[in-house]
XYZ file of C-alpha atoms in Angstrom:
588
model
C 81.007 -35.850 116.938
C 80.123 -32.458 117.728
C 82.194 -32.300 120.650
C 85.354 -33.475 118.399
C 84.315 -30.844 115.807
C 83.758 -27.893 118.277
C 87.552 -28.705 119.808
C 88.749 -28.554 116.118
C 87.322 -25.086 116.032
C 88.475 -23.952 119.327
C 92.326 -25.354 118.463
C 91.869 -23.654 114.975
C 91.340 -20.150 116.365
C 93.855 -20.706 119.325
C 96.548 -21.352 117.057
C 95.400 -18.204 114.709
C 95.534 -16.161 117.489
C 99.033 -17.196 118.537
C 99.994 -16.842 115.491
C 98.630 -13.330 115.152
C 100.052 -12.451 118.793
C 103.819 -13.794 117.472
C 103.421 -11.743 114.552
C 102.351 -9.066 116.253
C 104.561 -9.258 118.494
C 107.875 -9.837 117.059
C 107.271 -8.574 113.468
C 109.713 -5.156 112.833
C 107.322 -2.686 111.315
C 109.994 -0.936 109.557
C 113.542 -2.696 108.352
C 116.858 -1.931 105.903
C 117.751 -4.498 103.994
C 121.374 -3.513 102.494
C 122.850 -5.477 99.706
C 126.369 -4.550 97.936
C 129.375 -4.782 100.718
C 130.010 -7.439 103.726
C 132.146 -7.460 105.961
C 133.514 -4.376 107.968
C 132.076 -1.915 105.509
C 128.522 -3.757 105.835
C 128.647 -2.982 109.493
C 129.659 0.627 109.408
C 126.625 1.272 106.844
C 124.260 -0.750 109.272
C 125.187 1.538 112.116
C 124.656 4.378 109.669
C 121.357 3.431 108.860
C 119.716 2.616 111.990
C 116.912 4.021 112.635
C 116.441 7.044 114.441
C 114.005 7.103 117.337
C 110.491 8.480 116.483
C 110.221 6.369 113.267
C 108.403 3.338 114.668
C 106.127 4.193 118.156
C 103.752 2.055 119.206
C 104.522 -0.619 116.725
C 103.711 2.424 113.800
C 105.530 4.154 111.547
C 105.701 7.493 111.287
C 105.787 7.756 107.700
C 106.681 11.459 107.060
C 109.826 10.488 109.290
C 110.255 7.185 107.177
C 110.328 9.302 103.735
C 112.849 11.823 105.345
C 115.066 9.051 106.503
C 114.792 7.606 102.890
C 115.630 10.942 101.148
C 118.794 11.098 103.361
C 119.832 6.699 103.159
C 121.884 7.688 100.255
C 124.264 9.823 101.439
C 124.388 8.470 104.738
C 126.082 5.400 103.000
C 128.468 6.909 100.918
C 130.037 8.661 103.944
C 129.686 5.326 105.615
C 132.143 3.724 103.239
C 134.420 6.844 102.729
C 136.841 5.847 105.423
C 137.443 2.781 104.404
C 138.459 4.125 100.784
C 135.529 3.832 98.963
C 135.034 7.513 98.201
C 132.378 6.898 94.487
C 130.154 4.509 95.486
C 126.481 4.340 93.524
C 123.253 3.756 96.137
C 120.151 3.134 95.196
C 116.999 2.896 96.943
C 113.388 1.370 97.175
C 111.056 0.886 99.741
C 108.146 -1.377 99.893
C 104.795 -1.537 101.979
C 103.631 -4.896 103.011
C 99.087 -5.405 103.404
C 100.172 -5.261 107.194
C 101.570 -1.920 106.866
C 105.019 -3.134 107.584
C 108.295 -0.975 105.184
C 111.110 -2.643 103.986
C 113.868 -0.523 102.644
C 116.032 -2.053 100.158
C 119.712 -0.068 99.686
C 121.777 -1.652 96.799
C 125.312 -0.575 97.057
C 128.275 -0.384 94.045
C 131.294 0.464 96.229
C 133.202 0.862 92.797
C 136.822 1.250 93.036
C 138.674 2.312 95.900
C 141.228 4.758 96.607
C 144.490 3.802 96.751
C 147.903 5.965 98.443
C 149.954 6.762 95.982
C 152.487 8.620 98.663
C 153.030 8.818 101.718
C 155.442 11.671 103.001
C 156.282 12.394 106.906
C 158.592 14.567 108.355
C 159.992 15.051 111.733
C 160.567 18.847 113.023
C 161.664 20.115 116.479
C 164.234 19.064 119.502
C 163.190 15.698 119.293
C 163.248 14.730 115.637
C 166.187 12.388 115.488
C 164.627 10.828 118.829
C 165.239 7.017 117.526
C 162.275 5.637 118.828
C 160.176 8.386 116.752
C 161.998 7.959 113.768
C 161.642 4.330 113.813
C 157.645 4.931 114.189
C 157.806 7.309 111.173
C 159.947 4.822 108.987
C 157.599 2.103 109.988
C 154.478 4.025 109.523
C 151.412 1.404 108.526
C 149.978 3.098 106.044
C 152.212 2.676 102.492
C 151.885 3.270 98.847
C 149.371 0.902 96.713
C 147.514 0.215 99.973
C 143.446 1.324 99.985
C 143.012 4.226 102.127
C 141.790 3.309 105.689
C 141.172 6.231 106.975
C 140.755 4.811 110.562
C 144.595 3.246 110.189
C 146.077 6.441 109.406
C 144.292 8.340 112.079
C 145.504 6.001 115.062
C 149.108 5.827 113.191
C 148.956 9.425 113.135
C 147.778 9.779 117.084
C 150.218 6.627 117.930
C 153.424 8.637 116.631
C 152.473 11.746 118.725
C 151.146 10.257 122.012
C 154.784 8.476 121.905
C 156.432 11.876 121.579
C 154.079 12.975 124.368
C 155.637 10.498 126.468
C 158.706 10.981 125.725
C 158.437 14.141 127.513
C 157.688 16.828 124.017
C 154.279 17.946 125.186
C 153.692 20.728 123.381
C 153.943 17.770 119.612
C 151.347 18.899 117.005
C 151.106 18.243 113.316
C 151.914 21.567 111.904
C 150.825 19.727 108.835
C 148.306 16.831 108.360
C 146.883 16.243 105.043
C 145.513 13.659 102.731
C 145.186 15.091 99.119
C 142.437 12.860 97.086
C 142.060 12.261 93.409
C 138.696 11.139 92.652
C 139.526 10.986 89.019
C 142.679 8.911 89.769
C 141.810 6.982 92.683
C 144.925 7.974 94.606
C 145.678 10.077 97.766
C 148.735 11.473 98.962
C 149.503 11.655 102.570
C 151.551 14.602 104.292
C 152.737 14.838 107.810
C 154.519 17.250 110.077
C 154.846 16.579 113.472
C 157.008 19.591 115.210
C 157.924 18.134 118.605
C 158.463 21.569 120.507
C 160.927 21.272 123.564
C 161.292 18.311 125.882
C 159.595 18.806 129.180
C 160.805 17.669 132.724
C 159.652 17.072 136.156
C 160.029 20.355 138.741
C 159.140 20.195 142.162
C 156.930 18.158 143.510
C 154.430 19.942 146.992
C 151.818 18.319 148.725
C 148.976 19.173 150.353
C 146.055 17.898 152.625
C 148.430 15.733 154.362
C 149.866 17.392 157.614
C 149.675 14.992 160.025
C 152.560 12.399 157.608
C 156.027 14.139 157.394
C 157.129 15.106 153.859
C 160.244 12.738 153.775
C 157.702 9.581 154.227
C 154.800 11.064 151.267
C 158.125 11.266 149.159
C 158.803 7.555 148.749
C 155.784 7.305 146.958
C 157.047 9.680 144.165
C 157.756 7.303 140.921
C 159.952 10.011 139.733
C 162.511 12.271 140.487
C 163.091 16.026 139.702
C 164.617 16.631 136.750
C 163.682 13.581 134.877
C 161.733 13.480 131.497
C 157.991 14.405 132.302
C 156.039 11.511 131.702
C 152.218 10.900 132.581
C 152.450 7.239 133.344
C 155.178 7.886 136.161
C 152.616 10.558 137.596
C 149.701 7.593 137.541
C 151.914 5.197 138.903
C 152.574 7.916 141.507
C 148.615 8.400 142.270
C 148.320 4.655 142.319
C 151.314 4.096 145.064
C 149.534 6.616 147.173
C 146.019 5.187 146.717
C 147.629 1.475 147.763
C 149.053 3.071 150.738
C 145.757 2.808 152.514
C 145.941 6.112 154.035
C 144.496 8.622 152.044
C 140.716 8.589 151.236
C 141.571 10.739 147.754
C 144.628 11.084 145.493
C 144.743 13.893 142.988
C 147.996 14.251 140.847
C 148.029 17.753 139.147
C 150.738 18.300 136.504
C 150.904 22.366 136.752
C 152.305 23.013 133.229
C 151.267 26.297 132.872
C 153.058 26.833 135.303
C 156.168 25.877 133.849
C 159.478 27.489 134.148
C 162.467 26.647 131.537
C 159.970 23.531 130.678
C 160.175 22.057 134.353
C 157.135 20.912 135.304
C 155.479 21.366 138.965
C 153.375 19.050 140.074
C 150.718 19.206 143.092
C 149.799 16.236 145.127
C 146.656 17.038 146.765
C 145.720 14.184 149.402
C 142.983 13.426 151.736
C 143.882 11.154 154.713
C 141.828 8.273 156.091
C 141.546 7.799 159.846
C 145.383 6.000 160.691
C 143.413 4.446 163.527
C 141.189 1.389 162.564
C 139.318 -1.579 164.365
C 138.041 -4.467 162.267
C 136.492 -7.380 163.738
C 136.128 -10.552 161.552
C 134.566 -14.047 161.048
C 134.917 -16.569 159.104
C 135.290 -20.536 157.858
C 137.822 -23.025 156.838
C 137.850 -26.759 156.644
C 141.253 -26.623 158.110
C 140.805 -23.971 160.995
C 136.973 -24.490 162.027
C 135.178 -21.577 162.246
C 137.041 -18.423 162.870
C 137.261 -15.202 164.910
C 139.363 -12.412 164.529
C 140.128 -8.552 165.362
C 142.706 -6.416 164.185
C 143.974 -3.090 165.078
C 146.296 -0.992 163.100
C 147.832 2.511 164.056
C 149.450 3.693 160.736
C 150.860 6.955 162.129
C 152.273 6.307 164.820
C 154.228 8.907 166.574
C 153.114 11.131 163.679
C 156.278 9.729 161.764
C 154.008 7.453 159.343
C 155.080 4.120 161.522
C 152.855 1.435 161.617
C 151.409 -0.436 164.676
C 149.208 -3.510 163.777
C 147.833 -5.953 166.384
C 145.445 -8.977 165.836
C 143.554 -11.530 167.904
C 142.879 -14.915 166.401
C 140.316 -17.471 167.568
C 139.420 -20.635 166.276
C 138.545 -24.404 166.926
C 142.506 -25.453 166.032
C 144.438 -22.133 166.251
C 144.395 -19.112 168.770
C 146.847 -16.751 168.653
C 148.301 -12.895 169.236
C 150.420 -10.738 167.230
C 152.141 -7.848 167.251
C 153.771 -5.751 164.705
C 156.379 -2.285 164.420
C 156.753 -1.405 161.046
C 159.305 1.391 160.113
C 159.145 2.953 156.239
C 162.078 2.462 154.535
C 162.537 6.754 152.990
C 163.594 5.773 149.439
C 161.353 2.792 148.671
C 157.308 2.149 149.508
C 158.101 -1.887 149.970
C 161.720 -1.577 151.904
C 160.990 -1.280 155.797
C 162.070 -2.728 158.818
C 159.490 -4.964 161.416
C 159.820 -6.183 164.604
C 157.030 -8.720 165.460
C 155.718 -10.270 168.640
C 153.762 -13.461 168.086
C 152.356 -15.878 170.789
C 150.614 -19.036 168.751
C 148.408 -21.900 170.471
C 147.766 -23.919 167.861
C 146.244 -27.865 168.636
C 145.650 -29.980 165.440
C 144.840 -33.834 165.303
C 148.600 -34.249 164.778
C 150.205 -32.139 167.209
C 150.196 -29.325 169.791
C 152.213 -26.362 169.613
C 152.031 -23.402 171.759
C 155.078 -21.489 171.141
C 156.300 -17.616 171.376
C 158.545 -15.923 168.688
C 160.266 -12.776 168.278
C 161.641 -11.363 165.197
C 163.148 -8.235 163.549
C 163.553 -8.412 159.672
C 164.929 -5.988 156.916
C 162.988 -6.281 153.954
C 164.747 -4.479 150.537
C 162.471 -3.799 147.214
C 164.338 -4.910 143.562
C 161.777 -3.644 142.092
C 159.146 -5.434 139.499
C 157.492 -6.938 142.448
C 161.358 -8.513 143.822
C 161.361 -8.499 147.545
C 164.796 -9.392 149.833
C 163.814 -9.704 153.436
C 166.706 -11.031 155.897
C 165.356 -11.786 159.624
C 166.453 -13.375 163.035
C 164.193 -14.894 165.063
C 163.708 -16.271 168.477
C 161.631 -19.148 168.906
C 160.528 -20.858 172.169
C 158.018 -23.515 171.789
C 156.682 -26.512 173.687
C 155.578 -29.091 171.544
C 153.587 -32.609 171.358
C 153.618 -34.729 168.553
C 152.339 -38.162 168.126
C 153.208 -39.924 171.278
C 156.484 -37.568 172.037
C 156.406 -34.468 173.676
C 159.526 -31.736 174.261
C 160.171 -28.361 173.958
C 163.026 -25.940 172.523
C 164.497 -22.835 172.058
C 165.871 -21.715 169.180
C 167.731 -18.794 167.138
C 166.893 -18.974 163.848
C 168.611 -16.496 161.478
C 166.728 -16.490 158.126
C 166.976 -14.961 154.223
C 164.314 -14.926 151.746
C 163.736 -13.772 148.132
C 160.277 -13.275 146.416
C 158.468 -11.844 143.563
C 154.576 -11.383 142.810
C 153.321 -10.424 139.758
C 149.602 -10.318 138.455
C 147.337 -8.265 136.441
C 144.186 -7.632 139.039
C 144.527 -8.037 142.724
C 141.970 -9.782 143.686
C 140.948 -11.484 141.013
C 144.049 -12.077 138.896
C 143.636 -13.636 135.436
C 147.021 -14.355 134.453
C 150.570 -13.840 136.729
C 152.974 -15.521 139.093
C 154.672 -15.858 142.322
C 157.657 -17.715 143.960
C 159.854 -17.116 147.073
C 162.856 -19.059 148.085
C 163.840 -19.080 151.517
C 167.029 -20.237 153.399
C 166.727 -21.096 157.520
C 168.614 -22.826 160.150
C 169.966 -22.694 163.388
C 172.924 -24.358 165.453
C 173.673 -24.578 169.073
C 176.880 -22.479 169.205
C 174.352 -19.417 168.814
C 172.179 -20.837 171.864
C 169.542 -23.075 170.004
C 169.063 -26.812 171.486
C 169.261 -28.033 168.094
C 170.811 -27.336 165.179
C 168.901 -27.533 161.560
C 169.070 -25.660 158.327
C 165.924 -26.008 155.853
C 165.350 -24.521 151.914
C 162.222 -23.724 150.901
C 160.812 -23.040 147.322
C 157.375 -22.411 146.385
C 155.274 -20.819 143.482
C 152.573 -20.856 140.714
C 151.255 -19.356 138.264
C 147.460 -18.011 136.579
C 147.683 -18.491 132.580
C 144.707 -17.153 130.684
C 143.825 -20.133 128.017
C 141.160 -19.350 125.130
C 137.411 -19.912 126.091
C 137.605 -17.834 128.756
C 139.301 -20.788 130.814
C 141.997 -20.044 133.472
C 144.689 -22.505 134.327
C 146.278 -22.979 137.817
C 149.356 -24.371 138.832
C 150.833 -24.429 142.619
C 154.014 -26.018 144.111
C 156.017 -26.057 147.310
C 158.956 -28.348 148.116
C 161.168 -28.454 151.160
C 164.793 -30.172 152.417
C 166.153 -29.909 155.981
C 169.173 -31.322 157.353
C 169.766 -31.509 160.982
C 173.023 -32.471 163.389
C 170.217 -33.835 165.817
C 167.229 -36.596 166.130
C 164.148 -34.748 164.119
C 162.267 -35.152 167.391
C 164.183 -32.427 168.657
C 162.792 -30.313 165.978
C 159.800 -28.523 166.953
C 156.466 -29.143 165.282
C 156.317 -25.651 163.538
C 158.909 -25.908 161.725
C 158.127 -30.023 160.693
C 156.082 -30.141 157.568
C 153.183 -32.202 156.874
C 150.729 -32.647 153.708
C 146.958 -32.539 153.096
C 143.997 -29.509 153.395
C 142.300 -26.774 151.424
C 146.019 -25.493 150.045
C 148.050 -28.499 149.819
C 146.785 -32.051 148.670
C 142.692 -31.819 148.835
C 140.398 -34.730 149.365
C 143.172 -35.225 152.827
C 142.591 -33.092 156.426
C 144.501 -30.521 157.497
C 148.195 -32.039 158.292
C 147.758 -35.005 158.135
C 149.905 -36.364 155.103
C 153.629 -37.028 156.389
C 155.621 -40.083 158.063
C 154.479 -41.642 161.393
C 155.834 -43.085 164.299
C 156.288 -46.506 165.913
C 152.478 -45.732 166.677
C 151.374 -45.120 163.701
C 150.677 -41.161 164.352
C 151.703 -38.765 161.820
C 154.821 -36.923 163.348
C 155.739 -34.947 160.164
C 159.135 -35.002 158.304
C 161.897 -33.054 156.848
C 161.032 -32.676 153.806
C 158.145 -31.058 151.610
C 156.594 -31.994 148.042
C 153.476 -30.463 146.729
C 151.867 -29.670 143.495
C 148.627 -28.206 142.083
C 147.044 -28.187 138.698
C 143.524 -26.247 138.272
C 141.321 -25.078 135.460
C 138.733 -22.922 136.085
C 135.739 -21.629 133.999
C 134.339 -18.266 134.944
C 130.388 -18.173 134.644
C 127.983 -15.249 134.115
C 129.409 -12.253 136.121
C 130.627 -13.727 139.920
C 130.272 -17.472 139.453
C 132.849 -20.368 138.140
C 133.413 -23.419 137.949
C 136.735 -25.704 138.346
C 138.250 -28.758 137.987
C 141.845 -29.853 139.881
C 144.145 -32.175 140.555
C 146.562 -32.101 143.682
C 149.616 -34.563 145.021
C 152.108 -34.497 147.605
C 153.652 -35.321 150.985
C 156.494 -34.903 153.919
C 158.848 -37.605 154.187
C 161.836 -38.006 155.719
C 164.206 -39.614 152.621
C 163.740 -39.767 148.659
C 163.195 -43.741 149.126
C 160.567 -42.961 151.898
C 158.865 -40.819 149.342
C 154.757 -41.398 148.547
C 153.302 -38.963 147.056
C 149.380 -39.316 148.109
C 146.691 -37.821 145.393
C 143.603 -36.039 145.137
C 141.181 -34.723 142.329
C 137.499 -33.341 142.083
C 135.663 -30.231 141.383
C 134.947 -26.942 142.712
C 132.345 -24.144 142.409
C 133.633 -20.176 142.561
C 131.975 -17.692 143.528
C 134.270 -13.972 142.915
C 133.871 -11.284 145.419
C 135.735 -7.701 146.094
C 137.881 -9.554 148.664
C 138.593 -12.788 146.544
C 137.536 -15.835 145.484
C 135.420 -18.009 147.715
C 136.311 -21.687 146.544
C 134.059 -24.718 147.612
C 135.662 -27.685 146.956
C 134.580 -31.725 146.804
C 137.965 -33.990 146.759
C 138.524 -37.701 146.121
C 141.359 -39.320 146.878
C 143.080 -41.606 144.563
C 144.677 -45.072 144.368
C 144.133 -45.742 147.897
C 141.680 -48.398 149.799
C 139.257 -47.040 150.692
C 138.995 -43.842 148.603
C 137.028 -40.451 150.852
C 135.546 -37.566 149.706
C 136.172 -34.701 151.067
C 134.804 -30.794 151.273
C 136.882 -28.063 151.279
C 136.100 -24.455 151.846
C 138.636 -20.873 151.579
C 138.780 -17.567 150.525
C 141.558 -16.018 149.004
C 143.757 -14.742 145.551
C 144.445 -17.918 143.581
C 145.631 -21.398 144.591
């Protein structure tokens, strides 16, 4: 018995002293408690009356700090509620001590009535006063009669109207006249507004500096403007930010020299810093489809000292090895027009075939702009082939046109966008090739932002050939086959497409492949994802089978993109697998 009655006692104080330590320890010593308003106005007078550091230290109040605070609560709120219109509000306040030595300050709050515009006048002065766009902002301006007075409104309506006439080139805009007239006896405040535009400004000439070793002509193309045109601060960012994405310059600084300004033409100074044009980068990495993988790549981007680029790079890996080479020559009047002549030499030995081929290729590729690229090409292809239980080889001059567009918000790790490309390619023997062929192929997708912070996927490729020959005459590289980490998961790499006599996946002429995924981002640089993925080659539409694969995925977001880990399942087959699937890279 005494035993029982000495644990009571000992689980008696225990529980006293927790509850003292909880107390202590999350009990506020000092607190407002506001009563009155709700809503927006409640939250501006809560940030008004926070407390000021040096009140409460070491769990005490300072209560000669407290009483000052107190003395000034009053005021503090009615200044609080003045820009939202409440300009005659009545506060009263009390503050209580609690036998622990805790203060509660209780602010009661009559907002009364608010002020309301009774006009509203705003006048346009300058060059640019019958500017349409500026006089539709003035005739739309959010802030009418009988309205309360939101102070915050007006004051972005009344910066919104001028930073527009600032971009429209009128940089010297200022309200000559800005006033709100209040009647606290009425309730009512009248609004005036002058905005003088001043004269319209335009680019002047444009000098760089810090940037020797690239000739002038080639730094020019990345000008978003051209001299003469209406000044405009978003051309000269979008000029910094063409620069920066060159990749040769370690700094960009875009200097508008307006004081400098003669008959209201701007200069503006470029002032660069290069980056070494001469880089080596070694590389390794790891795909389900490739093995592991080894790589280095050299680029020269000034070569010659006429800003032409040289790139070279070494691949090794368990299923691919392979060399290429690449002249690229800057197109003067656009930063994505250029002309390349590449040099590619490609062992590549899957479970389905063996390829080791050699191409050649010159292309002109044309900017639309928005992201729209043209590119037409001709290439020569020699390549010795095995597939299934065939083996051959060809040579081939395949003249080629493609058109593409890619659009997203963040580039590496987009959260809405698109991208397609269509591409027409074929060859026939009265230009030398052993076989003659043309093929079409279309492929996209697109990143949609969905509420909940969830991200939805969608991928698709499709293909049609038509040859004047057997399709074993076609070479394996340009058959297409199904399965792996970017076409149907929870299949390996190629090996989705018809089959011989042999049963051996040979590939086919045509291509169909789609990709649905939604993906939930978690805490800073993790997500997760569901998906669902179907497709295959065939040869005819009544050969068609689309095979079909679905599981989850975990993300994990890095500065160079998003590393996916994958586990697939296959679906309405005997047999079903699983299968892992790992790959870096911007979206699908």
């Amino acid at each position: 018995m005494k035993g029982i009655m000495r644990l009571q006692l000992i689980l008696s104080l225990t529980f006293l002293m927790l509850a003292y330590t909880s107390r202590a320890a999350f009990a506020d010593p000092a607190e407002v408690i506001i009563e009155g308003v709700e809503g927006d106005l409640l939250e501006n007078v809560k940030a008004a009356l926070s407390l000021p550091p040096g009140i409460v230290e070491d769990g005490k109040v300072n209560r000669l700090w407290l009483d000052r605070f107190v003395d000034q609560a009053g005021e503090k709120v009615v200044n609080a509620l003045k820009p939202f219109g409440y300009y005659s509000a009545r506060v009263s306040t009390s503050l209580d001590e609690t036998d622990e030595g805790e203060y509660r300050l209780h602010v009661k709050i009559e907002p009364g009535e608010p002020v309301r515009v009774k006009d509203v006048s705003i006048r346009l002065e300058g060059p640019g006063k019958d500017k349409p766009v500026l006089v539709e902002m003035v005739s739309t301006f959010p802030v009418t009669t009988g309205e309360v007075l939101h102070q915050m409104e007006y004051e972005n309506a009344k910066g919104a109207v001028k930073s527009r006439a600032v971009e429209l080139g009128y940089l010297d805009s200022e309200y000559t006249t800005h006033e709100i007239r209040i009647s606290l006896a009425e309730k009512t405040a009248d609004i005036s507004l002058v905005l003088d535009t001043g004269p319209r400004y335009r680019f002047g000439e444009v000098t760089f500096t810090g940037a020797g070793d690239y000739p002038d002509r080639y730094l020019r193309r990345f000008v978003a403007f051209r001299e003469g045109a209406v000044f405009s601060y978003a051309k000269l960012g979008k000029t910094q930010l063409n620069l920066i994405n060159s990749d040769r310059f370690k700094s960009v600084i875009v200097s508008p020299q307006k004081e400098k300004a003669e008959d209201h033409y701007v200069p503006v100074v470029v002032r660069l810093e290069q980056a070494p044009s001469r880089r080596l980068r070694p590389g390794i990495g790891y795909g389900t489809d490739t093995g592991v993988r080894l790589s280095v790549k050299y680029r020269d981007l000034n070569v010659f000292g006429r800003a032409r680029e040289f790139n070279s790079e070494l691949n090794l890996s368990q299923k691919l090895r392979g060399l290429s080479l690449g002249y690229i020559i800057p197109d003067r009047g656009s930063i994505q027009s250029q002309t390349e002549v590449l040099l590619n030499a490609i062992d590549e030995d899957v479970d389905r075939y063996r390829s080791r081929r050699i191409s050649a290729e010159i292309n002109r590729t044309r900017s639309f702009r928005r992201g729209r690229l043209g590119t037409v090409y001709l290439r020569i292809l020699l390549e010795d082939f095995t597939v299934g239980s065939g083996q051959s080889d060809a040579f081939l001059v395949i003249p080629g046109i493609r058109f593409s567009q890619r659009r997203y918000d963040d580039v590496v790790r987009p959260r809405k966008g698109f991208n397609y490309s269509a591409e027409i390619r074929g060859s026939h023997q009265v230009l030398g090739s052993d076989t003659g062929f043309l093929q079409t192929i279309l492929e996209g997708g697109t990143i949609i932002s969905l509420p909940a912070d969830l991200i939805f996927y969608t991928r698709f490729r499709g293909a049609i050939t038509f040859q004047n020959e057997p399709l074993r005459d076609l070479p394996a590289s340009l058959r297409f086959f199904a399965g792996g980490d970017r076409s149907v998961r929870g299949y390996s790499y190629q090996s989705l497409g018809p089959r011989d006599s042999e049963g051996e996946v040979v590939g086919g002429k045509n291509l169909l492949v789609g990709s649905v995924e939604l993906e939930k981002p978690l805490f800073k640089n993790w997500g997760v994802a569901v998906f669902y993925d179907a497709g295959n080659a065939f040869n005819s539409l009544s050969d068609i089978n689309l095979f079909q694969g679905a599981g989850i995925g975990g993300r994990y977001y890095t500065k160079i993109g998003t590393v996916r880990l994958d586990i697939a399942r296959q679906i309405d087959v005997a047999n079903p697998d699983f299968r892992i699937h790992l790959t870096v890279g911007v979206g699908l």
